[in-house]
mmCIF file with all atom_site columns, C-alpha atoms in Angstrom:
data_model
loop_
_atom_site.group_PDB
_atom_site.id
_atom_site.type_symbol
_atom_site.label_atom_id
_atom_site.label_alt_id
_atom_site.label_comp_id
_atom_site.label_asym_id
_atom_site.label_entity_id
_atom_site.label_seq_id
_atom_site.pdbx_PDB_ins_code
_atom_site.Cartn_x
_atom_site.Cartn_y
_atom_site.Cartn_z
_atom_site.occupancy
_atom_site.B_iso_or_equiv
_atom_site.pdbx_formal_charge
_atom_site.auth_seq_id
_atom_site.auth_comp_id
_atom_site.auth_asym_id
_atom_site.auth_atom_id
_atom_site.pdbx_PDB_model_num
ATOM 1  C CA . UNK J 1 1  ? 0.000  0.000  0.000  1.00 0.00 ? 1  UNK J CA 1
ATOM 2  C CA . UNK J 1 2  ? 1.099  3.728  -1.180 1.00 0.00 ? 2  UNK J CA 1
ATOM 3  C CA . UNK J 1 3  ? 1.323  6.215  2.186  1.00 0.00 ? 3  UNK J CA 1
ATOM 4  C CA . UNK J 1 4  ? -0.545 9.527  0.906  1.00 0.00 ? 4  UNK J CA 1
ATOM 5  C CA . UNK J 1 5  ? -0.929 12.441 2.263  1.00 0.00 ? 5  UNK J CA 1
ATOM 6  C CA . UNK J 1 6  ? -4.285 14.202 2.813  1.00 0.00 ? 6  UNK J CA 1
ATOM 7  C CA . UNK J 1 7  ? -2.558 17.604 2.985  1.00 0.00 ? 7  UNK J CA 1
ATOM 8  C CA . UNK J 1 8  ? 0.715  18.885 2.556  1.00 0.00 ? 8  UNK J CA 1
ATOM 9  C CA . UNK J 1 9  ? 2.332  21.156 4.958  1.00 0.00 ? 9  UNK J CA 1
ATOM 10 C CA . UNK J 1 10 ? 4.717  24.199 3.869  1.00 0.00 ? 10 UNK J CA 1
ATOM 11 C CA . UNK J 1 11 ? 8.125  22.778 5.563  1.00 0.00 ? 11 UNK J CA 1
ATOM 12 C CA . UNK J 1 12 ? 9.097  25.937 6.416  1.00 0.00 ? 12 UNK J CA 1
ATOM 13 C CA . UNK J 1 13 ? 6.310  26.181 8.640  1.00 0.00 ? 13 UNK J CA 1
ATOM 14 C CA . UNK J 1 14 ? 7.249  22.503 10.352 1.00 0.00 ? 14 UNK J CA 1
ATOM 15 C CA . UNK J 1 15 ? 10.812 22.843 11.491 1.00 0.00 ? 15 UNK J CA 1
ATOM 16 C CA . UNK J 1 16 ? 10.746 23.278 14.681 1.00 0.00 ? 16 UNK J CA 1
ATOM 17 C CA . UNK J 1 17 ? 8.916  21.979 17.540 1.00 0.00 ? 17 UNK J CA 1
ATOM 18 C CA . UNK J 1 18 ? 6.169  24.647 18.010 1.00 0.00 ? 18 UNK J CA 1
ATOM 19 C CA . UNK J 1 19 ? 5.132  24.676 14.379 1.00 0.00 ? 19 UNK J CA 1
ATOM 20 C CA . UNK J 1 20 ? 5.216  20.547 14.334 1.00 0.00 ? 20 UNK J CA 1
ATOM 21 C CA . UNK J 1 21 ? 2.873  21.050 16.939 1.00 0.00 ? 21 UNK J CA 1
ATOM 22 C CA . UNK J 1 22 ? 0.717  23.641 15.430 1.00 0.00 ? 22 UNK J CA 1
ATOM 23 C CA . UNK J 1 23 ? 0.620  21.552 12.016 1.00 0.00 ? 23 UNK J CA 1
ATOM 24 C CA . UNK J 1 24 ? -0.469 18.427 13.724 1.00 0.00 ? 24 UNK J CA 1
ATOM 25 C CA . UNK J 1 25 ? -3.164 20.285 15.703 1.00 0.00 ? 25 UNK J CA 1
ATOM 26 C CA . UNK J 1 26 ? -4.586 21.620 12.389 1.00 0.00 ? 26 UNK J CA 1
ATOM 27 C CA . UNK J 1 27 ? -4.068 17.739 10.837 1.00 0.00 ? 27 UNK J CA 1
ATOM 28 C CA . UNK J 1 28 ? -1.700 17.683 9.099  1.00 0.00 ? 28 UNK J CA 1
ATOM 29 C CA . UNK J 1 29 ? 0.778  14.364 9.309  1.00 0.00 ? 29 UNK J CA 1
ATOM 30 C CA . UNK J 1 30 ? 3.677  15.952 9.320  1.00 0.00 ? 30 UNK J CA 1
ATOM 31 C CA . UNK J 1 31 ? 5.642  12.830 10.287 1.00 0.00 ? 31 UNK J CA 1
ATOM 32 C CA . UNK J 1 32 ? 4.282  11.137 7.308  1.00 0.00 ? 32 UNK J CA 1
ATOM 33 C CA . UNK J 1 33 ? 5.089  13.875 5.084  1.00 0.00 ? 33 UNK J CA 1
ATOM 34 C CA . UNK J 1 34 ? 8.721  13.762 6.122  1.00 0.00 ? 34 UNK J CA 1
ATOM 35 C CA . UNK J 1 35 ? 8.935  9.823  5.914  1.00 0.00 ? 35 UNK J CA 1
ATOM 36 C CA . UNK J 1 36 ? 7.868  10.427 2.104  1.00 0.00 ? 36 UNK J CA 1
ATOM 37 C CA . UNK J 1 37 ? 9.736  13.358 1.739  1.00 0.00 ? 37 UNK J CA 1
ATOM 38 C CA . UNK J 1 38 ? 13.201 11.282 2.798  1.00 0.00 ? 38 UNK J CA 1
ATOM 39 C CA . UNK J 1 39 ? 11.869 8.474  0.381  1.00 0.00 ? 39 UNK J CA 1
ATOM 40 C CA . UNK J 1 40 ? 11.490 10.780 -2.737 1.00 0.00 ? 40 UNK J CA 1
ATOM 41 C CA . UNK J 1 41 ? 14.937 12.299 -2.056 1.00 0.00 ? 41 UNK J CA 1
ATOM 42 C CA . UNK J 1 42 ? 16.713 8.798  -2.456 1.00 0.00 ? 42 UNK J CA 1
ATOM 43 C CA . UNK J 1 43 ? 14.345 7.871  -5.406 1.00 0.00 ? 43 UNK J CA 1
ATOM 44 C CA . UNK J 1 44 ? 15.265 11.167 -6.863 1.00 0.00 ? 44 UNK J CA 1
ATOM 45 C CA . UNK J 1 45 ? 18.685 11.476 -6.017 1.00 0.00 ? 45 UNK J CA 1
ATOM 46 C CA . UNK J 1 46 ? 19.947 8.146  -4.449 1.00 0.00 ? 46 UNK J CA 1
ATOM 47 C CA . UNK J 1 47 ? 20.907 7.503  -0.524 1.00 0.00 ? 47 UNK J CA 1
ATOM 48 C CA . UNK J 1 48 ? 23.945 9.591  -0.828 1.00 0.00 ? 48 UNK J CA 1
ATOM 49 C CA . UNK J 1 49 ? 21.867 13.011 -1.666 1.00 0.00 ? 49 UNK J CA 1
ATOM 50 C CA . UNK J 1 50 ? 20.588 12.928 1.762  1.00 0.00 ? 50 UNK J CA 1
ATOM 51 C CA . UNK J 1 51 ? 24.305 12.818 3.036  1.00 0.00 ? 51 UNK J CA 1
ATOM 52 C CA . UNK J 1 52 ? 24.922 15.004 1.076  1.00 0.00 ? 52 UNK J CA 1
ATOM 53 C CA . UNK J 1 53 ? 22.721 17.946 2.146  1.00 0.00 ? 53 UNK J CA 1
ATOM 54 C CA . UNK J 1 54 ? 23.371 17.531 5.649  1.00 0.00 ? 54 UNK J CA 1
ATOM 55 C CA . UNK J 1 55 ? 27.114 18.144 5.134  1.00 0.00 ? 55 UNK J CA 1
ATOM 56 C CA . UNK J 1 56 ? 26.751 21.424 3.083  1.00 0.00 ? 56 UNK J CA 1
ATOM 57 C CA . UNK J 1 57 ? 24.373 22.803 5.530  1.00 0.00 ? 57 UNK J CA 1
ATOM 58 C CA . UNK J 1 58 ? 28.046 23.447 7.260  1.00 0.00 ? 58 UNK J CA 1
ATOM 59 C CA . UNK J 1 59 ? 28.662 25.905 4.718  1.00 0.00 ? 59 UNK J CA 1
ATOM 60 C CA . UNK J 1 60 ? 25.395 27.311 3.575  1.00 0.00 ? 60 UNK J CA 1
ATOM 61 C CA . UNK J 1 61 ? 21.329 27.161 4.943  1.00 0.00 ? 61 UNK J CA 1
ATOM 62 C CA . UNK J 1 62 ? 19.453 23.833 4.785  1.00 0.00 ? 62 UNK J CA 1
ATOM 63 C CA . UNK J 1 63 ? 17.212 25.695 1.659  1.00 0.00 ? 63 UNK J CA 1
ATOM 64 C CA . UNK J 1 64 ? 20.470 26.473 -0.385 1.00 0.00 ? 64 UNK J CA 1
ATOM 65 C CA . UNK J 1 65 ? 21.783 23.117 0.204  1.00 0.00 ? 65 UNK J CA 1
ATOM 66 C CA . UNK J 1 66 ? 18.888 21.367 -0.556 1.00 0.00 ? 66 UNK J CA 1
ATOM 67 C CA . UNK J 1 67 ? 18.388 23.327 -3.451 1.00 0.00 ? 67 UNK J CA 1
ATOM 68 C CA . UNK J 1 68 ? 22.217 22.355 -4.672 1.00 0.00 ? 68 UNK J CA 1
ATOM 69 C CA . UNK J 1 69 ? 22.127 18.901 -3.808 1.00 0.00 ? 69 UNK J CA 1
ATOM 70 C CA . UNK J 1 70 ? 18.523 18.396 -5.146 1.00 0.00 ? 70 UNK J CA 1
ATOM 71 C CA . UNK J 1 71 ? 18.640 20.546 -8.744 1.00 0.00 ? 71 UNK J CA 1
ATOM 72 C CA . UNK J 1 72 ? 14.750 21.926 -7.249 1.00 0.00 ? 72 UNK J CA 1
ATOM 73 C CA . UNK J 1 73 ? 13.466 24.272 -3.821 1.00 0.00 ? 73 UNK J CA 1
ATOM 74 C CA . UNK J 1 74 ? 12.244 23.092 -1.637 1.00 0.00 ? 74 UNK J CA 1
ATOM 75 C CA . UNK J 1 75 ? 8.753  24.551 -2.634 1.00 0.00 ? 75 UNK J CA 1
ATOM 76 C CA . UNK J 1 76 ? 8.824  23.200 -5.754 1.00 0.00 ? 76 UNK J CA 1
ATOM 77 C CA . UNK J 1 77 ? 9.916  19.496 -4.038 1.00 0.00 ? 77 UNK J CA 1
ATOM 78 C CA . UNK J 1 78 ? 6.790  20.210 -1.695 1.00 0.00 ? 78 UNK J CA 1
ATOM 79 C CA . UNK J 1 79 ? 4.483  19.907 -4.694 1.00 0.00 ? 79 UNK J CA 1
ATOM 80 C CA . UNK J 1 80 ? 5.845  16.429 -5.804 1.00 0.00 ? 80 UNK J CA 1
ATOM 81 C CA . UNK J 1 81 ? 4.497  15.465 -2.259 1.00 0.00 ? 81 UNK J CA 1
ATOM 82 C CA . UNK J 1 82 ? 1.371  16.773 -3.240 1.00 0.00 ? 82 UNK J CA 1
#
């Protein structure tokens, strides 16, 4: 069986605690969304990609590197969620 998600939330608005919190209380799955977020990164991009983002973040924001490492935003990633 395919996970889906009913909504998607923005994920700037989900990373940290108080919005995760916030999200869930308006119903969102936010947990699920970043399960199948993670998942369509490898598919995309392979296991490495994930790696790979989390290292540059040394060197520039989490956005940029995602953005470098993935070829998309992360906006435009949200959608494929979607």
């Amino acid at each position: 069986k395919n996970a889906k998600l009913n909504k998607v939330q923005d994920f700037r608005k989900i990373e940290d605690n108080k919005g995760i919190e916030k999200s869930q209380a308006q119903g969102y799955d936010v947990y699920m969304q970043g399960y199948l977020a993670v998942k369509k990164i490898i598919s995309m991009k392979g296991q490495d990609s994930l790696q790979n983002i989390l290292i540059d973040t040394k060197t520039m924001s989490f956005y940029d590197s995602f953005n470098k490492n993935m070829g998309v935003t992360v906006e435009k990633f949200q959608k494929l969620l979607e």
